[in-house]
């Protein structure tokens, strides 16, 4: 708790140090995982437990082909084969790992 307060004080005194730390942290596996969870939550995906999130995240990271059309998937924001987490927009429950094309056609 004392260390946490020191970090808060240091970053309050130097906001640029906090921005630099955050930028570097987002490049780590842990940072990417936290960011991915925040994006999924923002888009309405619901996980009942931490274990459920861990299971879906592991499947997301390790899936190489679309569950519907079997095209090769890649990470990133554009292009064919963009990897997407498909979920039911009513319940928020995870369904599949799909390419962007298949994900859009399922809406």
PDB file of N, CA, C and O in Angstrom, residues 31-100:
ATOM      1  N   UNK A  31      -0.173  -6.214 -20.632  1.00  0.00           N
ATOM      2  CA  UNK A  31      -0.844  -4.993 -21.069  1.00  0.00           C
ATOM      3  C   UNK A  31      -1.813  -5.245 -22.203  1.00  0.00           C
ATOM      4  O   UNK A  31      -2.926  -4.697 -22.228  1.00  0.00           O
ATOM      5  N   UNK A  32      -1.424  -6.088 -23.147  1.00  0.00           N
ATOM      6  CA  UNK A  32      -2.304  -6.436 -24.265  1.00  0.00           C
ATOM      7  C   UNK A  32      -3.547  -7.162 -23.767  1.00  0.00           C
ATOM      8  O   UNK A  32      -4.655  -6.922 -24.246  1.00  0.00           O
ATOM      9  N   UNK A  33      -3.350  -8.036 -22.793  1.00  0.00           N
ATOM     10  CA  UNK A  33      -4.475  -8.799 -22.232  1.00  0.00           C
ATOM     11  C   UNK A  33      -5.472  -7.865 -21.539  1.00  0.00           C
ATOM     12  O   UNK A  33      -6.683  -7.977 -21.739  1.00  0.00           O
ATOM     13  N   UNK A  34      -4.968  -6.947 -20.738  1.00  0.00           N
ATOM     14  CA  UNK A  34      -5.831  -5.994 -20.043  1.00  0.00           C
ATOM     15  C   UNK A  34      -6.588  -5.124 -21.050  1.00  0.00           C
ATOM     16  O   UNK A  34      -7.788  -4.885 -20.912  1.00  0.00           O
ATOM     17  N   UNK A  35      -5.880  -4.677 -22.081  1.00  0.00           N
ATOM     18  CA  UNK A  35      -6.522  -3.856 -23.113  1.00  0.00           C
ATOM     19  C   UNK A  35      -7.600  -4.630 -23.844  1.00  0.00           C
ATOM     20  O   UNK A  35      -8.689  -4.107 -24.109  1.00  0.00           O
ATOM     21  N   UNK A  36      -7.325  -5.879 -24.189  1.00  0.00           N
ATOM     22  CA  UNK A  36      -8.296  -6.716 -24.906  1.00  0.00           C
ATOM     23  C   UNK A  36      -9.548  -6.899 -24.065  1.00  0.00           C
ATOM     24  O   UNK A  36     -10.665  -6.776 -24.549  1.00  0.00           O
ATOM     25  N   UNK A  37      -9.382  -7.169 -22.768  1.00  0.00           N
ATOM     26  CA  UNK A  37     -10.532  -7.353 -21.876  1.00  0.00           C
ATOM     27  C   UNK A  37     -11.377  -6.085 -21.819  1.00  0.00           C
ATOM     28  O   UNK A  37     -12.603  -6.145 -21.866  1.00  0.00           O
ATOM     29  N   UNK A  38     -10.714  -4.927 -21.753  1.00  0.00           N
ATOM     30  CA  UNK A  38     -11.438  -3.654 -21.693  1.00  0.00           C
ATOM     31  C   UNK A  38     -12.232  -3.419 -22.979  1.00  0.00           C
ATOM     32  O   UNK A  38     -13.386  -2.967 -22.930  1.00  0.00           O
ATOM     33  N   UNK A  39     -11.642  -3.738 -24.123  1.00  0.00           N
ATOM     34  CA  UNK A  39     -12.335  -3.566 -25.412  1.00  0.00           C
ATOM     35  C   UNK A  39     -13.542  -4.487 -25.481  1.00  0.00           C
ATOM     36  O   UNK A  39     -14.638  -4.063 -25.871  1.00  0.00           O
ATOM     37  N   UNK A  40     -13.364  -5.745 -25.111  1.00  0.00           N
ATOM     38  CA  UNK A  40     -14.488  -6.694 -25.162  1.00  0.00           C
ATOM     39  C   UNK A  40     -15.610  -6.244 -24.231  1.00  0.00           C
ATOM     40  O   UNK A  40     -16.776  -6.308 -24.583  1.00  0.00           O
ATOM     41  N   UNK A  41     -15.258  -5.803 -23.042  1.00  0.00           N
ATOM     42  CA  UNK A  41     -16.266  -5.336 -22.084  1.00  0.00           C
ATOM     43  C   UNK A  41     -17.012  -4.131 -22.644  1.00  0.00           C
ATOM     44  O   UNK A  41     -18.242  -4.049 -22.559  1.00  0.00           O
ATOM     45  N   UNK A  42     -16.280  -3.204 -23.239  1.00  0.00           N
ATOM     46  CA  UNK A  42     -16.884  -2.011 -23.828  1.00  0.00           C
ATOM     47  C   UNK A  42     -17.867  -2.388 -24.949  1.00  0.00           C
ATOM     48  O   UNK A  42     -18.887  -1.729 -25.143  1.00  0.00           O
ATOM     49  N   UNK A  43     -17.568  -3.457 -25.671  1.00  0.00           N
ATOM     50  CA  UNK A  43     -18.416  -3.898 -26.786  1.00  0.00           C
ATOM     51  C   UNK A  43     -19.564  -4.799 -26.335  1.00  0.00           C
ATOM     52  O   UNK A  43     -20.338  -5.268 -27.162  1.00  0.00           O
ATOM     53  N   UNK A  44     -19.643  -5.069 -25.039  1.00  0.00           N
ATOM     54  CA  UNK A  44     -20.796  -5.796 -24.516  1.00  0.00           C
ATOM     55  C   UNK A  44     -20.596  -7.260 -24.235  1.00  0.00           C
ATOM     56  O   UNK A  44     -21.548  -7.980 -23.938  1.00  0.00           O
ATOM     57  N   UNK A  45     -19.357  -7.754 -24.305  1.00  0.00           N
ATOM     58  CA  UNK A  45     -19.099  -9.165 -23.991  1.00  0.00           C
ATOM     59  C   UNK A  45     -19.100  -9.320 -22.480  1.00  0.00           C
ATOM     60  O   UNK A  45     -18.494  -8.527 -21.756  1.00  0.00           O
ATOM     61  N   UNK A  46     -19.802 -10.346 -22.001  1.00  0.00           N
ATOM     62  CA  UNK A  46     -19.937 -10.578 -20.565  1.00  0.00           C
ATOM     63  C   UNK A  46     -19.251 -11.886 -20.198  1.00  0.00           C
ATOM     64  O   UNK A  46     -19.481 -12.917 -20.842  1.00  0.00           O
ATOM     65  N   UNK A  47     -18.413 -11.846 -19.165  1.00  0.00           N
ATOM     66  CA  UNK A  47     -17.782 -13.048 -18.623  1.00  0.00           C
ATOM     67  C   UNK A  47     -18.281 -13.224 -17.199  1.00  0.00           C
ATOM     68  O   UNK A  47     -18.199 -12.298 -16.391  1.00  0.00           O
ATOM     69  N   UNK A  48     -18.782 -14.412 -16.905  1.00  0.00           N
ATOM     70  CA  UNK A  48     -19.324 -14.682 -15.562  1.00  0.00           C
ATOM     71  C   UNK A  48     -18.215 -14.756 -14.516  1.00  0.00           C
ATOM     72  O   UNK A  48     -18.412 -14.363 -13.375  1.00  0.00           O
ATOM     73  N   UNK A  49     -17.057 -15.306 -14.902  1.00  0.00           N
ATOM     74  CA  UNK A  49     -15.961 -15.495 -13.953  1.00  0.00           C
ATOM     75  C   UNK A  49     -14.641 -15.118 -14.607  1.00  0.00           C
ATOM     76  O   UNK A  49     -14.541 -15.009 -15.833  1.00  0.00           O
ATOM     77  N   UNK A  50     -13.622 -14.953 -13.778  1.00  0.00           N
ATOM     78  CA  UNK A  50     -12.277 -14.693 -14.294  1.00  0.00           C
ATOM     79  C   UNK A  50     -11.800 -15.896 -15.106  1.00  0.00           C
ATOM     80  O   UNK A  50     -11.144 -15.734 -16.132  1.00  0.00           O
ATOM     81  N   UNK A  51     -12.146 -17.094 -14.666  1.00  0.00           N
ATOM     82  CA  UNK A  51     -11.748 -18.310 -15.371  1.00  0.00           C
ATOM     83  C   UNK A  51     -12.348 -18.358 -16.774  1.00  0.00           C
ATOM     84  O   UNK A  51     -11.699 -18.785 -17.724  1.00  0.00           O
ATOM     85  N   UNK A  52     -13.602 -17.917 -16.897  1.00  0.00           N
ATOM     86  CA  UNK A  52     -14.249 -17.884 -18.214  1.00  0.00           C
ATOM     87  C   UNK A  52     -13.504 -16.917 -19.144  1.00  0.00           C
ATOM     88  O   UNK A  52     -13.243 -17.234 -20.304  1.00  0.00           O
ATOM     89  N   UNK A  53     -13.148 -15.744 -18.616  1.00  0.00           N
ATOM     90  CA  UNK A  53     -12.375 -14.803 -19.430  1.00  0.00           C
ATOM     91  C   UNK A  53     -11.051 -15.429 -19.847  1.00  0.00           C
ATOM     92  O   UNK A  53     -10.657 -15.350 -21.014  1.00  0.00           O
ATOM     93  N   UNK A  54     -10.342 -16.059 -18.919  1.00  0.00           N
ATOM     94  CA  UNK A  54      -9.046 -16.674 -19.212  1.00  0.00           C
ATOM     95  C   UNK A  54      -9.183 -17.733 -20.311  1.00  0.00           C
ATOM     96  O   UNK A  54      -8.349 -17.806 -21.211  1.00  0.00           O
ATOM     97  N   UNK A  55     -10.238 -18.525 -20.236  1.00  0.00           N
ATOM     98  CA  UNK A  55     -10.474 -19.575 -21.230  1.00  0.00           C
ATOM     99  C   UNK A  55     -10.737 -18.976 -22.616  1.00  0.00           C
ATOM    100  O   UNK A  55     -10.156 -19.410 -23.616  1.00  0.00           O
ATOM    101  N   UNK A  56     -11.586 -17.976 -22.678  1.00  0.00           N
ATOM    102  CA  UNK A  56     -11.900 -17.321 -23.959  1.00  0.00           C
ATOM    103  C   UNK A  56     -10.670 -16.599 -24.499  1.00  0.00           C
ATOM    104  O   UNK A  56     -10.368 -16.684 -25.694  1.00  0.00           O
ATOM    105  N   UNK A  57      -9.946 -15.917 -23.634  1.00  0.00           N
ATOM    106  CA  UNK A  57      -8.750 -15.196 -24.068  1.00  0.00           C
ATOM    107  C   UNK A  57      -7.724 -16.174 -24.639  1.00  0.00           C
ATOM    108  O   UNK A  57      -7.132 -15.924 -25.696  1.00  0.00           O
ATOM    109  N   UNK A  58      -7.520 -17.292 -23.974  1.00  0.00           N
ATOM    110  CA  UNK A  58      -6.577 -18.304 -24.451  1.00  0.00           C
ATOM    111  C   UNK A  58      -7.014 -18.835 -25.823  1.00  0.00           C
ATOM    112  O   UNK A  58      -6.191 -18.976 -26.731  1.00  0.00           O
ATOM    113  N   UNK A  59      -8.307 -19.092 -25.972  1.00  0.00           N
ATOM    114  CA  UNK A  59      -8.818 -19.553 -27.263  1.00  0.00           C
ATOM    115  C   UNK A  59      -8.606 -18.474 -28.325  1.00  0.00           C
ATOM    116  O   UNK A  59      -8.184 -18.769 -29.445  1.00  0.00           O
ATOM    117  N   UNK A  60      -8.872 -17.224 -27.984  1.00  0.00           N
ATOM    118  CA  UNK A  60      -8.701 -16.112 -28.921  1.00  0.00           C
ATOM    119  C   UNK A  60      -7.245 -16.020 -29.396  1.00  0.00           C
ATOM    120  O   UNK A  60      -6.972 -15.900 -30.583  1.00  0.00           O
ATOM    121  N   UNK A  61      -6.314 -16.072 -28.460  1.00  0.00           N
ATOM    122  CA  UNK A  61      -4.898 -15.949 -28.794  1.00  0.00           C
ATOM    123  C   UNK A  61      -4.429 -17.122 -29.652  1.00  0.00           C
ATOM    124  O   UNK A  61      -3.636 -16.944 -30.578  1.00  0.00           O
ATOM    125  N   UNK A  62      -4.924 -18.316 -29.384  1.00  0.00           N
ATOM    126  CA  UNK A  62      -4.420 -19.513 -30.054  1.00  0.00           C
ATOM    127  C   UNK A  62      -5.184 -19.932 -31.308  1.00  0.00           C
ATOM    128  O   UNK A  62      -4.746 -20.839 -32.011  1.00  0.00           O
ATOM    129  N   UNK A  63      -6.311 -19.290 -31.604  1.00  0.00           N
ATOM    130  CA  UNK A  63      -7.080 -19.644 -32.798  1.00  0.00           C
ATOM    131  C   UNK A  63      -6.417 -19.034 -34.025  1.00  0.00           C
ATOM    132  O   UNK A  63      -6.162 -17.842 -34.074  1.00  0.00           O
ATOM    133  N   UNK A  64      -6.150 -19.862 -35.010  1.00  0.00           N
ATOM    134  CA  UNK A  64      -5.459 -19.415 -36.221  1.00  0.00           C
ATOM    135  C   UNK A  64      -6.373 -19.345 -37.439  1.00  0.00           C
ATOM    136  O   UNK A  64      -6.018 -18.728 -38.433  1.00  0.00           O
ATOM    137  N   UNK A  65      -7.543 -20.005 -37.360  1.00  0.00           N
ATOM    138  CA  UNK A  65      -8.454 -20.044 -38.496  1.00  0.00           C
ATOM    139  C   UNK A  65      -9.873 -19.725 -38.048  1.00  0.00           C
ATOM    140  O   UNK A  65     -10.293 -20.096 -36.951  1.00  0.00           O
ATOM    141  N   UNK A  66     -10.628 -19.050 -38.914  1.00  0.00           N
ATOM    142  CA  UNK A  66     -12.011 -18.683 -38.632  1.00  0.00           C
ATOM    143  C   UNK A  66     -12.835 -19.939 -38.355  1.00  0.00           C
ATOM    144  O   UNK A  66     -12.737 -20.929 -39.093  1.00  0.00           O
ATOM    145  N   UNK A  67     -13.665 -19.887 -37.319  1.00  0.00           N
ATOM    146  CA  UNK A  67     -14.505 -21.038 -36.959  1.00  0.00           C
ATOM    147  C   UNK A  67     -15.601 -21.318 -37.986  1.00  0.00           C
ATOM    148  O   UNK A  67     -16.164 -22.402 -37.989  1.00  0.00           O
ATOM    149  N   UNK A  68     -15.916 -20.360 -38.871  1.00  0.00           N
ATOM    150  CA  UNK A  68     -16.954 -20.582 -39.885  1.00  0.00           C
ATOM    151  C   UNK A  68     -16.385 -20.872 -41.272  1.00  0.00           C
ATOM    152  O   UNK A  68     -16.706 -21.882 -41.872  1.00  0.00           O
ATOM    153  N   UNK A  69     -15.539 -19.981 -41.791  1.00  0.00           N
ATOM    154  CA  UNK A  69     -15.072 -20.146 -43.182  1.00  0.00           C
ATOM    155  C   UNK A  69     -13.674 -20.745 -43.281  1.00  0.00           C
ATOM    156  O   UNK A  69     -13.205 -21.040 -44.372  1.00  0.00           O
ATOM    157  N   UNK A  70     -13.007 -20.907 -42.138  1.00  0.00           N
ATOM    158  CA  UNK A  70     -11.692 -21.530 -42.059  1.00  0.00           C
ATOM    159  C   UNK A  70     -10.565 -20.731 -42.722  1.00  0.00           C
ATOM    160  O   UNK A  70      -9.513 -21.271 -43.012  1.00  0.00           O
ATOM    161  N   UNK A  71     -10.775 -19.420 -42.966  1.00  0.00           N
ATOM    162  CA  UNK A  71      -9.686 -18.606 -43.516  1.00  0.00           C
ATOM    163  C   UNK A  71      -8.664 -18.340 -42.420  1.00  0.00           C
ATOM    164  O   UNK A  71      -8.972 -18.410 -41.230  1.00  0.00           O
ATOM    165  N   UNK A  72      -7.437 -18.028 -42.812  1.00  0.00           N
ATOM    166  CA  UNK A  72      -6.389 -17.742 -41.846  1.00  0.00           C
ATOM    167  C   UNK A  72      -6.645 -16.382 -41.187  1.00  0.00           C
ATOM    168  O   UNK A  72      -6.971 -15.410 -41.869  1.00  0.00           O
ATOM    169  N   UNK A  73      -6.503 -16.344 -39.875  1.00  0.00           N
ATOM    170  CA  UNK A  73      -6.768 -15.122 -39.110  1.00  0.00           C
ATOM    171  C   UNK A  73      -5.480 -14.391 -38.776  1.00  0.00           C
ATOM    172  O   UNK A  73      -4.417 -14.999 -38.686  1.00  0.00           O
ATOM    173  N   UNK A  74      -5.588 -13.080 -38.602  1.00  0.00           N
ATOM    174  CA  UNK A  74      -4.456 -12.271 -38.149  1.00  0.00           C
ATOM    175  C   UNK A  74      -4.954 -11.212 -37.183  1.00  0.00           C
ATOM    176  O   UNK A  74      -6.123 -10.858 -37.161  1.00  0.00           O
ATOM    177  N   UNK A  75      -4.027 -10.720 -36.349  1.00  0.00           N
ATOM    178  CA  UNK A  75      -4.339  -9.616 -35.439  1.00  0.00           C
ATOM    179  C   UNK A  75      -4.199  -8.328 -36.209  1.00  0.00           C
ATOM    180  O   UNK A  75      -3.479  -8.239 -37.184  1.00  0.00           O
ATOM    181  N   UNK A  76      -4.873  -7.306 -35.786  1.00  0.00           N
ATOM    182  CA  UNK A  76      -4.771  -6.007 -36.428  1.00  0.00           C
ATOM    183  C   UNK A  76      -6.142  -5.408 -36.624  1.00  0.00           C
ATOM    184  O   UNK A  76      -7.164  -6.010 -36.289  1.00  0.00           O
ATOM    185  N   UNK A  77      -6.181  -4.227 -37.200  1.00  0.00           N
ATOM    186  CA  UNK A  77      -7.439  -3.500 -37.323  1.00  0.00           C
ATOM    187  C   UNK A  77      -8.063  -3.565 -38.703  1.00  0.00           C
ATOM    188  O   UNK A  77      -9.195  -3.139 -38.876  1.00  0.00           O
ATOM    189  N   UNK A  78      -7.336  -4.036 -39.690  1.00  0.00           N
ATOM    190  CA  UNK A  78      -7.869  -4.022 -41.047  1.00  0.00           C
ATOM    191  C   UNK A  78      -7.499  -5.293 -41.798  1.00  0.00           C
ATOM    192  O   UNK A  78      -6.701  -6.090 -41.339  1.00  0.00           O
ATOM    193  N   UNK A  79      -8.076  -5.418 -42.978  1.00  0.00           N
ATOM    194  CA  UNK A  79      -7.722  -6.501 -43.886  1.00  0.00           C
ATOM    195  C   UNK A  79      -8.592  -7.727 -43.733  1.00  0.00           C
ATOM    196  O   UNK A  79      -9.292  -7.907 -42.743  1.00  0.00           O
ATOM    197  N   UNK A  80      -8.553  -8.568 -44.763  1.00  0.00           N
ATOM    198  CA  UNK A  80      -9.314  -9.809 -44.698  1.00  0.00           C
ATOM    199  C   UNK A  80      -8.638 -10.734 -43.693  1.00  0.00           C
ATOM    200  O   UNK A  80      -7.425 -10.740 -43.541  1.00  0.00           O
ATOM    201  N   UNK A  81      -9.430 -11.487 -42.990  1.00  0.00           N
ATOM    202  CA  UNK A  81      -8.900 -12.386 -41.982  1.00  0.00           C
ATOM    203  C   UNK A  81      -8.655 -11.730 -40.638  1.00  0.00           C
ATOM    204  O   UNK A  81      -8.059 -12.337 -39.751  1.00  0.00           O
ATOM    205  N   UNK A  82      -9.126 -10.495 -40.461  1.00  0.00           N
ATOM    206  CA  UNK A  82      -8.985  -9.833 -39.163  1.00  0.00           C
ATOM    207  C   UNK A  82      -9.692 -10.668 -38.096  1.00  0.00           C
ATOM    208  O   UNK A  82     -10.841 -11.066 -38.267  1.00  0.00           O
ATOM    209  N   UNK A  83      -9.007 -10.956 -37.020  1.00  0.00           N
ATOM    210  CA  UNK A  83      -9.537 -11.806 -35.949  1.00  0.00           C
ATOM    211  C   UNK A  83     -10.552 -11.046 -35.111  1.00  0.00           C
ATOM    212  O   UNK A  83     -10.282  -9.931 -34.660  1.00  0.00           O
ATOM    213  N   UNK A  84     -11.736 -11.640 -34.896  1.00  0.00           N
ATOM    214  CA  UNK A  84     -12.805 -11.012 -34.111  1.00  0.00           C
ATOM    215  C   UNK A  84     -13.375 -11.997 -33.097  1.00  0.00           C
ATOM    216  O   UNK A  84     -13.475 -13.190 -33.369  1.00  0.00           O
ATOM    217  N   UNK A  85     -13.769 -11.486 -31.959  1.00  0.00           N
ATOM    218  CA  UNK A  85     -14.473 -12.278 -30.958  1.00  0.00           C
ATOM    219  C   UNK A  85     -15.959 -12.099 -31.230  1.00  0.00           C
ATOM    220  O   UNK A  85     -16.487 -10.998 -31.087  1.00  0.00           O
ATOM    221  N   UNK A  86     -16.628 -13.158 -31.643  1.00  0.00           N
ATOM    222  CA  UNK A  86     -18.060 -13.102 -31.919  1.00  0.00           C
ATOM    223  C   UNK A  86     -18.823 -13.350 -30.627  1.00  0.00           C
ATOM    224  O   UNK A  86     -18.472 -14.234 -29.844  1.00  0.00           O
ATOM    225  N   UNK A  87     -19.854 -12.538 -30.399  1.00  0.00           N
ATOM    226  CA  UNK A  87     -20.684 -12.717 -29.210  1.00  0.00           C
ATOM    227  C   UNK A  87     -22.131 -12.380 -29.533  1.00  0.00           C
ATOM    228  O   UNK A  87     -22.412 -11.683 -30.493  1.00  0.00           O
ATOM    229  N   UNK A  88     -23.028 -12.911 -28.726  1.00  0.00           N
ATOM    230  CA  UNK A  88     -24.452 -12.626 -28.860  1.00  0.00           C
ATOM    231  C   UNK A  88     -24.698 -11.225 -28.323  1.00  0.00           C
ATOM    232  O   UNK A  88     -24.407 -10.940 -27.162  1.00  0.00           O
ATOM    233  N   UNK A  89     -25.251 -10.360 -29.148  1.00  0.00           N
ATOM    234  CA  UNK A  89     -25.439  -8.967 -28.738  1.00  0.00           C
ATOM    235  C   UNK A  89     -26.577  -8.793 -27.733  1.00  0.00           C
ATOM    236  O   UNK A  89     -26.664  -7.757 -27.081  1.00  0.00           O
ATOM    237  N   UNK A  90     -27.422  -9.796 -27.577  1.00  0.00           N
ATOM    238  CA  UNK A  90     -28.498  -9.729 -26.594  1.00  0.00           C
ATOM    239  C   UNK A  90     -28.019 -10.174 -25.218  1.00  0.00           C
ATOM    240  O   UNK A  90     -28.241  -9.496 -24.219  1.00  0.00           O
ATOM    241  N   UNK A  91     -27.324 -11.322 -25.177  1.00  0.00           N
ATOM    242  CA  UNK A  91     -26.888 -11.873 -23.892  1.00  0.00           C
ATOM    243  C   UNK A  91     -25.470 -11.486 -23.512  1.00  0.00           C
ATOM    244  O   UNK A  91     -25.103 -11.578 -22.341  1.00  0.00           O
ATOM    245  N   UNK A  92     -24.652 -11.090 -24.490  1.00  0.00           N
ATOM    246  CA  UNK A  92     -23.256 -10.760 -24.238  1.00  0.00           C
ATOM    247  C   UNK A  92     -22.352 -11.971 -24.163  1.00  0.00           C
ATOM    248  O   UNK A  92     -21.164 -11.857 -23.884  1.00  0.00           O
ATOM    249  N   UNK A  93     -22.889 -13.152 -24.434  1.00  0.00           N
ATOM    250  CA  UNK A  93     -22.122 -14.394 -24.320  1.00  0.00           C
ATOM    251  C   UNK A  93     -21.259 -14.638 -25.555  1.00  0.00           C
ATOM    252  O   UNK A  93     -21.683 -14.421 -26.686  1.00  0.00           O
ATOM    253  N   UNK A  94     -20.040 -15.125 -25.319  1.00  0.00           N
ATOM    254  CA  UNK A  94     -19.093 -15.493 -26.355  1.00  0.00           C
ATOM    255  C   UNK A  94     -19.650 -16.640 -27.207  1.00  0.00           C
ATOM    256  O   UNK A  94     -20.276 -17.555 -26.695  1.00  0.00           O
ATOM    257  N   UNK A  95     -19.428 -16.564 -28.545  1.00  0.00           N
ATOM    258  CA  UNK A  95     -19.829 -17.652 -29.437  1.00  0.00           C
ATOM    259  C   UNK A  95     -18.640 -18.275 -30.149  1.00  0.00           C
ATOM    260  O   UNK A  95     -18.436 -19.481 -30.063  1.00  0.00           O
ATOM    261  N   UNK A  96     -17.904 -17.493 -30.915  1.00  0.00           N
ATOM    262  CA  UNK A  96     -16.831 -18.030 -31.745  1.00  0.00           C
ATOM    263  C   UNK A  96     -15.712 -17.017 -31.926  1.00  0.00           C
ATOM    264  O   UNK A  96     -15.877 -15.838 -31.638  1.00  0.00           O
ATOM    265  N   UNK A  97     -14.608 -17.507 -32.502  1.00  0.00           N
ATOM    266  CA  UNK A  97     -13.546 -16.645 -33.011  1.00  0.00           C
ATOM    267  C   UNK A  97     -13.700 -16.670 -34.521  1.00  0.00           C
ATOM    268  O   UNK A  97     -13.630 -17.727 -35.144  1.00  0.00           O
ATOM    269  N   UNK A  98     -13.961 -15.504 -35.105  1.00  0.00           N
ATOM    270  CA  UNK A  98     -14.277 -15.415 -36.528  1.00  0.00           C
ATOM    271  C   UNK A  98     -13.405 -14.388 -37.231  1.00  0.00           C
ATOM    272  O   UNK A  98     -12.820 -13.519 -36.602  1.00  0.00           O
ATOM    273  N   UNK A  99     -13.396 -14.473 -38.562  1.00  0.00           N
ATOM    274  CA  UNK A  99     -12.811 -13.396 -39.349  1.00  0.00           C
ATOM    275  C   UNK A  99     -13.832 -12.255 -39.370  1.00  0.00           C
ATOM    276  O   UNK A  99     -15.017 -12.454 -39.074  1.00  0.00           O
ATOM    277  N   UNK A 100     -13.382 -11.069 -39.703  1.00  0.00           N
ATOM    278  CA  UNK A 100     -14.256  -9.900 -39.696  1.00  0.00           C
ATOM    279  C   UNK A 100     -15.456 -10.092 -40.631  1.00  0.00           C
ATOM    280  O   UNK A 100     -16.582  -9.725 -40.297  1.00  0.00           O
TER     281      UNK A 100
END
